[in-house]
PDB file of C-alpha atoms in Angstrom:
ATOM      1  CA  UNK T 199     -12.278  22.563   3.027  1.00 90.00           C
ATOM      2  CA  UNK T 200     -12.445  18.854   2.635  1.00 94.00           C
ATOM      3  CA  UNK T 201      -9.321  17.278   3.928  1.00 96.00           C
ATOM      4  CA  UNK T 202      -7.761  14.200   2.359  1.00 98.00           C
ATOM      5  CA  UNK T 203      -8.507  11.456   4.676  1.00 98.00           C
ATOM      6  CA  UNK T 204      -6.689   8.293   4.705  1.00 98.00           C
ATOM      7  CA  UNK T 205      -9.224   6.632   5.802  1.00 98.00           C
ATOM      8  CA  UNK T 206     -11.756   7.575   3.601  1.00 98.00           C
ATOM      9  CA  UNK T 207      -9.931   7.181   0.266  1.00 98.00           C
ATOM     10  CA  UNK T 208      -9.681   4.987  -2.656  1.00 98.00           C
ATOM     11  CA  UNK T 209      -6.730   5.021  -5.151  1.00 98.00           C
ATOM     12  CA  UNK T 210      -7.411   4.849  -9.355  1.00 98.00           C
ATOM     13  CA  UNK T 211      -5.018   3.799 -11.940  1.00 98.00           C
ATOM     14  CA  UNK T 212      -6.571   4.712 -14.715  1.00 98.00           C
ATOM     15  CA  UNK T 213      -5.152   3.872 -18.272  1.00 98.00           C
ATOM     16  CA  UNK T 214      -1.432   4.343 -17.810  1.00 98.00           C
ATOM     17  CA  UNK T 215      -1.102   2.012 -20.143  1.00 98.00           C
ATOM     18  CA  UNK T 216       2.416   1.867 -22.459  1.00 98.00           C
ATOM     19  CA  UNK T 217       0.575   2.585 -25.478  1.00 98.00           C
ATOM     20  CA  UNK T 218      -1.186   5.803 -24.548  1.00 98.00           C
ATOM     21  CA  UNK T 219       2.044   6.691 -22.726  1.00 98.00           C
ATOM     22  CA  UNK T 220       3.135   7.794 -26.366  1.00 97.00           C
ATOM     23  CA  UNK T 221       0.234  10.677 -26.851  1.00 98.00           C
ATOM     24  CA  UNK T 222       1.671  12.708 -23.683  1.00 98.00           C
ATOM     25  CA  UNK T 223       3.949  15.420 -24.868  1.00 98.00           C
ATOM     26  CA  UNK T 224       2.745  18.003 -21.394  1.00 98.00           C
ATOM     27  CA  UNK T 225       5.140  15.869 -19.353  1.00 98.00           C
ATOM     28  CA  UNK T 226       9.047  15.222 -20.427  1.00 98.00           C
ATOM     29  CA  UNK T 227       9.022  10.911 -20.567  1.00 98.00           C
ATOM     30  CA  UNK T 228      11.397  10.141 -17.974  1.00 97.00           C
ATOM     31  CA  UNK T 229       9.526  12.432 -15.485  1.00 97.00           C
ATOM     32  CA  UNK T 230       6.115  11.664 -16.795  1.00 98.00           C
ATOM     33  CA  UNK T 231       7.100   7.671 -15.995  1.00 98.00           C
ATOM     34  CA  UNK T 232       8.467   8.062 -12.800  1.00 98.00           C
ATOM     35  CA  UNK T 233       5.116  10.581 -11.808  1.00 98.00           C
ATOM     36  CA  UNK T 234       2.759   7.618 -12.738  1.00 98.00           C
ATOM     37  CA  UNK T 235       4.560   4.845 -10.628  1.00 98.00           C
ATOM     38  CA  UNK T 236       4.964   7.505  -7.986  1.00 98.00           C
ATOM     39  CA  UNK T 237       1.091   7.363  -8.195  1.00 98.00           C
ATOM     40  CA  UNK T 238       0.152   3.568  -7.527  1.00 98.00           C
ATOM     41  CA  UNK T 239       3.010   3.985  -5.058  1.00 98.00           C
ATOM     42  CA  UNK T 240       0.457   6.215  -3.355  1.00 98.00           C
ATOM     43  CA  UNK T 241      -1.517   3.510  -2.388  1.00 98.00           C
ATOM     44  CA  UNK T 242       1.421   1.012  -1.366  1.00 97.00           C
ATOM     45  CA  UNK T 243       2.799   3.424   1.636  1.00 98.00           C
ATOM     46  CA  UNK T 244      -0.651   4.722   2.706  1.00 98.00           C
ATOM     47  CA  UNK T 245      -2.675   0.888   2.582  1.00 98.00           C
ATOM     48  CA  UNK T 246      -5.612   2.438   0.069  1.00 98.00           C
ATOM     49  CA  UNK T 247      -7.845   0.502  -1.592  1.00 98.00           C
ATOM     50  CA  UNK T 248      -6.299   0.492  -5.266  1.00 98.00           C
ATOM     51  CA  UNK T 249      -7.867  -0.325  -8.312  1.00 98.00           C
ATOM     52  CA  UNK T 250      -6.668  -0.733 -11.754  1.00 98.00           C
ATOM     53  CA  UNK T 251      -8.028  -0.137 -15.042  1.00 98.00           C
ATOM     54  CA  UNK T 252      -7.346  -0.366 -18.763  1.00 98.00           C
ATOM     55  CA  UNK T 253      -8.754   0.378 -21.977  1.00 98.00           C
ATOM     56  CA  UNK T 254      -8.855  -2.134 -25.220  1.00 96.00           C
ATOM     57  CA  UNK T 255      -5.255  -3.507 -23.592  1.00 96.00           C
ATOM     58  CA  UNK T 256      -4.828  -5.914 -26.184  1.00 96.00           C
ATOM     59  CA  UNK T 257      -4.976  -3.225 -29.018  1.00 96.00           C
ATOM     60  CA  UNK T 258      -2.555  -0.370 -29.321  1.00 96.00           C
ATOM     61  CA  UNK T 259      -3.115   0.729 -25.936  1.00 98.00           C
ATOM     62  CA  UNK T 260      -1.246  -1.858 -24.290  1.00 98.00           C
ATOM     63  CA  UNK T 261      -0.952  -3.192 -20.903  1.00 98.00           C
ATOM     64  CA  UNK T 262      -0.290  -1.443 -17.384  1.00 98.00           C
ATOM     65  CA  UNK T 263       3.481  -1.269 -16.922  1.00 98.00           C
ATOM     66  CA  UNK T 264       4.500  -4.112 -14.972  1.00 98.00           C
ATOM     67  CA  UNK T 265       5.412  -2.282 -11.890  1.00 98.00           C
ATOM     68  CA  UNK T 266       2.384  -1.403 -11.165  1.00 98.00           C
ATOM     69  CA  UNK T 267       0.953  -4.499 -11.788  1.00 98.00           C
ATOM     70  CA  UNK T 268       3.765  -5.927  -9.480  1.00 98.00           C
ATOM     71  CA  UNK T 269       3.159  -2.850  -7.107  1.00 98.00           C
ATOM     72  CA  UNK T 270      -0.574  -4.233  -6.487  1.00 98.00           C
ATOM     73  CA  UNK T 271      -0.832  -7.652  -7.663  1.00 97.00           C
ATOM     74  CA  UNK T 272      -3.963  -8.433  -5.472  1.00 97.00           C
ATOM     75  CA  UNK T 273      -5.841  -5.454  -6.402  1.00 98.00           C
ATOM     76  CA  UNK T 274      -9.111  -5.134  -8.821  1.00 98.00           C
ATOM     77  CA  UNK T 275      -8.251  -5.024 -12.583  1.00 98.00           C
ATOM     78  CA  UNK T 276     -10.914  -3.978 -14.599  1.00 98.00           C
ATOM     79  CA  UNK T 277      -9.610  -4.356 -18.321  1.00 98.00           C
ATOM     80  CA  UNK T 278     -12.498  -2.446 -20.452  1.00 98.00           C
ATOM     81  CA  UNK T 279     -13.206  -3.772 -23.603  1.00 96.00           C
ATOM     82  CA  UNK T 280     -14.653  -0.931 -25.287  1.00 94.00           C
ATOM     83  CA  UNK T 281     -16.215   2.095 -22.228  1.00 98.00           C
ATOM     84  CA  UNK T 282     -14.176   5.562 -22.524  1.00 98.00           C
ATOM     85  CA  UNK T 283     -15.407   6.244 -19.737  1.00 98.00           C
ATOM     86  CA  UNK T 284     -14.577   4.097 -16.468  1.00 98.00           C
ATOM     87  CA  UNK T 285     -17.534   5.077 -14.650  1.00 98.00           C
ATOM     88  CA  UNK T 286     -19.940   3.158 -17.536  1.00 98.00           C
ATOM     89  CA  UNK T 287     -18.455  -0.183 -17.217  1.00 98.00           C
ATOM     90  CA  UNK T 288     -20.397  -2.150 -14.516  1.00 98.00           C
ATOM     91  CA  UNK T 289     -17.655  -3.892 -12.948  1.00 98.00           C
ATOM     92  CA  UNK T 290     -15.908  -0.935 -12.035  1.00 98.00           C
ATOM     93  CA  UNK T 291     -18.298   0.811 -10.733  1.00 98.00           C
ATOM     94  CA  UNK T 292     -18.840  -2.063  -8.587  1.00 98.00           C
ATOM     95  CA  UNK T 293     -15.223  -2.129  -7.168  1.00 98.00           C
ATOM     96  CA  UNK T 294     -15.327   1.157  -6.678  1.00 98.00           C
ATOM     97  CA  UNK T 295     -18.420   1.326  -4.441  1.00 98.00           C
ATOM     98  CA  UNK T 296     -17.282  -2.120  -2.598  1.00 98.00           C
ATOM     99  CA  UNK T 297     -14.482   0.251  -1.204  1.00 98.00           C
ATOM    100  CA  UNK T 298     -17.049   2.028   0.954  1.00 98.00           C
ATOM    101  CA  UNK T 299     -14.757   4.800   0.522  1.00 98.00           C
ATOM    102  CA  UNK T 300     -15.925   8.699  -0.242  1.00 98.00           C
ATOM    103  CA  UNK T 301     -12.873  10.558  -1.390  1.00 98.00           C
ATOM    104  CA  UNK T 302     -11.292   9.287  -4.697  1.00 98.00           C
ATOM    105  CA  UNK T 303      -7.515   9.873  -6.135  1.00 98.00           C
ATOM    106  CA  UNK T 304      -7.249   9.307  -9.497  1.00 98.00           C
ATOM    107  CA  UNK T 305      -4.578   9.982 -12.378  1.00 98.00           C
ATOM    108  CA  UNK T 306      -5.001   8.998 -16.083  1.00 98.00           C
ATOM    109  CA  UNK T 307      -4.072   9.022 -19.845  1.00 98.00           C
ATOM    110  CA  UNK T 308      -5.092  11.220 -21.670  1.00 98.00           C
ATOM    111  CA  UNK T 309      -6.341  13.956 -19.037  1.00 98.00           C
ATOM    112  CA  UNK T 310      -8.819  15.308 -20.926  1.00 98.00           C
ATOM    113  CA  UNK T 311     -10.545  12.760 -21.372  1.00 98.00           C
ATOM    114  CA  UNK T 312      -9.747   9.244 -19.291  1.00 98.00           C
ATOM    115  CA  UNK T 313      -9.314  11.259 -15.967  1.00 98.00           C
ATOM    116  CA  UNK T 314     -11.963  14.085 -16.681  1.00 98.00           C
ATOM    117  CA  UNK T 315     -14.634  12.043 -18.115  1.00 98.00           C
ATOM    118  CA  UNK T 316     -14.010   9.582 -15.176  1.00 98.00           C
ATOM    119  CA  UNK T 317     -13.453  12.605 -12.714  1.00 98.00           C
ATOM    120  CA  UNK T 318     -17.075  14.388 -13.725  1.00 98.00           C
ATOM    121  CA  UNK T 319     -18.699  11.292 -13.311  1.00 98.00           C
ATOM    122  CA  UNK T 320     -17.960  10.607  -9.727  1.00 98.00           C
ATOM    123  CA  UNK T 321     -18.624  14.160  -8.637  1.00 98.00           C
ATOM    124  CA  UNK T 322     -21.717  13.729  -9.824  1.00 98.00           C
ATOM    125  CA  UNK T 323     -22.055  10.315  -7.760  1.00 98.00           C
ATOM    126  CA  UNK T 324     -21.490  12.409  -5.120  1.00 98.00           C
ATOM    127  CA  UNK T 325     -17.835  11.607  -4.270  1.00 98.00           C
ATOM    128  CA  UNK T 326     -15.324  14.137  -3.430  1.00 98.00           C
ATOM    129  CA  UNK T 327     -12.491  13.757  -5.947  1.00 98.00           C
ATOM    130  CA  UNK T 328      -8.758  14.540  -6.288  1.00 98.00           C
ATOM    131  CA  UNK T 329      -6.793  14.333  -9.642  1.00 98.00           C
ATOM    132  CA  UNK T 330      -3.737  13.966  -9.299  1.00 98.00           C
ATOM    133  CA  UNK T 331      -2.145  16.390 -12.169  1.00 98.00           C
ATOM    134  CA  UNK T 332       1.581  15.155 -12.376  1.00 98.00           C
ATOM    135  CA  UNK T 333       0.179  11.733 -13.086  1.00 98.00           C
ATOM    136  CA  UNK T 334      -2.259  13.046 -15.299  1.00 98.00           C
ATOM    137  CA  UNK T 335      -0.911  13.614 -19.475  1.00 98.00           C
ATOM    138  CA  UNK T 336      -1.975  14.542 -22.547  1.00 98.00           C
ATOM    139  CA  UNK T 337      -1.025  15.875 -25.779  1.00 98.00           C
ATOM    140  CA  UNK T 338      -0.130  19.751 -24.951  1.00 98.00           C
ATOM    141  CA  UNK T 339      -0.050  21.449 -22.190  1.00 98.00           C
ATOM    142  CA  UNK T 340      -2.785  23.783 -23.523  1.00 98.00           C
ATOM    143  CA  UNK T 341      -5.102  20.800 -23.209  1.00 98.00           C
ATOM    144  CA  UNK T 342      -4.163  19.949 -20.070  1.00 98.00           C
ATOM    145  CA  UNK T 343      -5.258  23.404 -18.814  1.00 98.00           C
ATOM    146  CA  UNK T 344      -8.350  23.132 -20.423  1.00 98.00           C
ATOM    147  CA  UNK T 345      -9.226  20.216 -18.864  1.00 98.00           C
ATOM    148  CA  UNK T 346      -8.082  21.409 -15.686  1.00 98.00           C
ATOM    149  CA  UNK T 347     -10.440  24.319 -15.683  1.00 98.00           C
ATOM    150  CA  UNK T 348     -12.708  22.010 -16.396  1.00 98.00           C
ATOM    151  CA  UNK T 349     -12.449  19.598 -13.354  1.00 98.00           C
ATOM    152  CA  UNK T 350     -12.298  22.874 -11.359  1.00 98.00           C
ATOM    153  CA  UNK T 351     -15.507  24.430 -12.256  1.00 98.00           C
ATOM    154  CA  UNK T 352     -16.787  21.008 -11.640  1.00 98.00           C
ATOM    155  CA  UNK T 353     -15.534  21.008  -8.210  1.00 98.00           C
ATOM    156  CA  UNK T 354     -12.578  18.357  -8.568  1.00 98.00           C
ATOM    157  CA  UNK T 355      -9.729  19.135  -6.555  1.00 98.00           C
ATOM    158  CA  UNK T 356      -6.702  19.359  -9.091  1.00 98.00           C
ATOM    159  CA  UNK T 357      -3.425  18.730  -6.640  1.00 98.00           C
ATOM    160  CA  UNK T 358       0.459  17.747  -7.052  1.00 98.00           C
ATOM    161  CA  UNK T 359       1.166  14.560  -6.365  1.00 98.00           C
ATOM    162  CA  UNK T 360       3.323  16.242  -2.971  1.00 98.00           C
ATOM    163  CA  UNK T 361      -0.073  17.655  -2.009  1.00 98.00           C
ATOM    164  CA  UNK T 362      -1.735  14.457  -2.096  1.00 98.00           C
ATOM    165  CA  UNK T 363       1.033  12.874  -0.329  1.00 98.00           C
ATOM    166  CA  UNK T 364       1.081  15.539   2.305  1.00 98.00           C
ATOM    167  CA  UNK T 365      -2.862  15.781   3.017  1.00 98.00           C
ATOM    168  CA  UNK T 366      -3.244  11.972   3.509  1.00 98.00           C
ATOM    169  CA  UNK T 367       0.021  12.204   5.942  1.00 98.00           C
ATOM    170  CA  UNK T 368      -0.855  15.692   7.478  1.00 97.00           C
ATOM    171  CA  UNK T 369       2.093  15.137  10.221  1.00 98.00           C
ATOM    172  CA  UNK T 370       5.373  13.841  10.067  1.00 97.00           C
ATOM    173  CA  UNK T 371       4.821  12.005  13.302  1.00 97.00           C
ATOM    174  CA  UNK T 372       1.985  10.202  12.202  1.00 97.00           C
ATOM    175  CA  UNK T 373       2.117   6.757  10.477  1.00 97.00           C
ATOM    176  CA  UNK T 374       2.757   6.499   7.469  1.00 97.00           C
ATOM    177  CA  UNK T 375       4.869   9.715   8.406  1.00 97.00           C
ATOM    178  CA  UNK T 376       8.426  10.019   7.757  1.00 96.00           C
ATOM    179  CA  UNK T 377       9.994   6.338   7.849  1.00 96.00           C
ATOM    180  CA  UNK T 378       7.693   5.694   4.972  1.00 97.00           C
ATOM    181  CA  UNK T 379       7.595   9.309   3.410  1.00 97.00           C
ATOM    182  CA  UNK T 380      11.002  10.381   3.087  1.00 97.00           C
ATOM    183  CA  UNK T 381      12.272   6.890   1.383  1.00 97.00           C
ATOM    184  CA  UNK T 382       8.780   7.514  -0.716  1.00 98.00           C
ATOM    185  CA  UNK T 383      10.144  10.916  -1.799  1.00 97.00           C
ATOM    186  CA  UNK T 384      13.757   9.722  -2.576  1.00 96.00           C
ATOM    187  CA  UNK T 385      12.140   7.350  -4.970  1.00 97.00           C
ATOM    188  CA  UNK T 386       9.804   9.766  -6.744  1.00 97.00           C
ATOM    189  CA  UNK T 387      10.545  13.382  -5.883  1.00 96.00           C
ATOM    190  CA  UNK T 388      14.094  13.584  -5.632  1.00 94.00           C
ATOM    191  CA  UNK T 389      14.443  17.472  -5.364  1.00 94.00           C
ATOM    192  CA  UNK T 390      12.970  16.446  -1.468  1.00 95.00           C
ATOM    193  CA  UNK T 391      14.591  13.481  -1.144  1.00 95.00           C
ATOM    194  CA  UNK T 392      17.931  15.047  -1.509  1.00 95.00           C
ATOM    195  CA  UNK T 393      17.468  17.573   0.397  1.00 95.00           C
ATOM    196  CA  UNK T 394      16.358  15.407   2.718  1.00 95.00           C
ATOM    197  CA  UNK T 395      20.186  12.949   2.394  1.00 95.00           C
ATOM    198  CA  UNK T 396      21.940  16.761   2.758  1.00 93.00           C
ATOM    199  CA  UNK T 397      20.265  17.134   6.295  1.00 93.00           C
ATOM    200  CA  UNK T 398      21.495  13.571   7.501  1.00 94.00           C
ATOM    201  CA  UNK T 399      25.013  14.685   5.871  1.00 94.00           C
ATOM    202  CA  UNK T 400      25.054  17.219   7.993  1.00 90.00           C
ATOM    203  CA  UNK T 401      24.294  15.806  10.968  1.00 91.00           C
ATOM    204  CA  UNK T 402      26.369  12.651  10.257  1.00 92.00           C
ATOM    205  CA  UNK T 403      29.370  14.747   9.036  1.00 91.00           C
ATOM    206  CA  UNK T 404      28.940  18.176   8.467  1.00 90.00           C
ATOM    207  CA  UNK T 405      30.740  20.997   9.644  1.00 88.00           C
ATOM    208  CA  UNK T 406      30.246  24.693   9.769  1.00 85.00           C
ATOM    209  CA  UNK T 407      32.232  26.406   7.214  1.00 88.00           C
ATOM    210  CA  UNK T 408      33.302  30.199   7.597  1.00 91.00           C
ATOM    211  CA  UNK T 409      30.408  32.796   6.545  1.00 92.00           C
ATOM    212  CA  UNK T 410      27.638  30.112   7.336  1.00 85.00           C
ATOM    213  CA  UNK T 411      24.649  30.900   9.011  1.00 81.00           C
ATOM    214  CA  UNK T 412      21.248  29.655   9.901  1.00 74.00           C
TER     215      UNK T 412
END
């Protein structure tokens, strides 16, 4: 068991471009969106290294959505010209090994092929890699699956985005730990960030009705 390690990790954006956006049909729009700015958030509230990377941005692909450009406007951009694959353009490689960092997050469009082609090739570069599946979309979710089994038998670790989140924290008293986390989570996972304004309610203002119980 390799543990996340906050200190050890690099963040990748890869290809969540607007254009490319429109092939995922796994993930319902509104969701997929806020899962892939919940992602570059990732790096914001933890301080990772974060690079960014696009494919042929100035065809139909299109750009990065501006938030994340905003989110990390001092950050590497690599903007490919023409490599599927991340891993054979030179310059990021380059950023990515100037990180001096082992463990790698990374989320993409499509998944079976911008985040599993890139995934593959860093395992076999010898780092330990995480995909991050929420942020990760593609066309159905039969090839999503797929190329999750894939990136398995490889020996990619295939996570939530909560998971990721949770490893690099490992304790709510840490920092980041919950000042940063639970305004994270009311942002992007709102199932735990309600539950999370129900608890202050209660505290604030609540009151034990009849039949209650722990």
């Amino acid at each position: 068991y390799e543990r996340l390690d906050k200190d050890n990790a690099v963040l990748l954006v890869v290809d969540h471009q607007i254009g490319l956006f429109q092939l995922v049909h796994d993930i319902e729009p509104d969701q997929y969106r806020t899962n892939i700015l919940a992602h570059a958030a990732i790096g914001k509230v933890f301080n990772l290294p974060t690079i960014l990377t696009t494919s042929s941005e100035t065809g139909p692909n299109g750009p990065l959505p501006k938030e994340i450009i905003d989110m990390h406007p001092d950050a590497p951009f690599i903007k490919r010209t023409g490599e599927v694959n991340a891993w054979d353009n030179s310059d990021f490689r380059a950023a990515v090994k100037a990180t001096g960092k082992k463990q790698v997050i990374l989320a993409g469009i499509v998944t079976d092929v911008c985040t599993t082609f890139l995934a593959l090739s860093l395992v076999q570069e010898g780092y330990t890699v995480f995909a991050n599946t929420e942020a990760s979309g593609t066309k159905t979710v039969g090839i999503a699956n797929d190329a999750n089994a894939r990136m398995r038998a490889a020996g990619v670790h295939v996570l939530s985005m909560f998971a990721v989140v949770c490893e690099l924290m490992r304790d709510w008293r840490n920092t980041p730990g919950s000042p940063e986390l639970l305004p994270f989570f009311d942002q992007y996972y709102s199932s735990y960030g309600f539950l999370a304004r129900g608890h202050a309610a209660a505290i604030d203002r609540g009151t034990i009705l009849p039949g209650e119980s722990e």
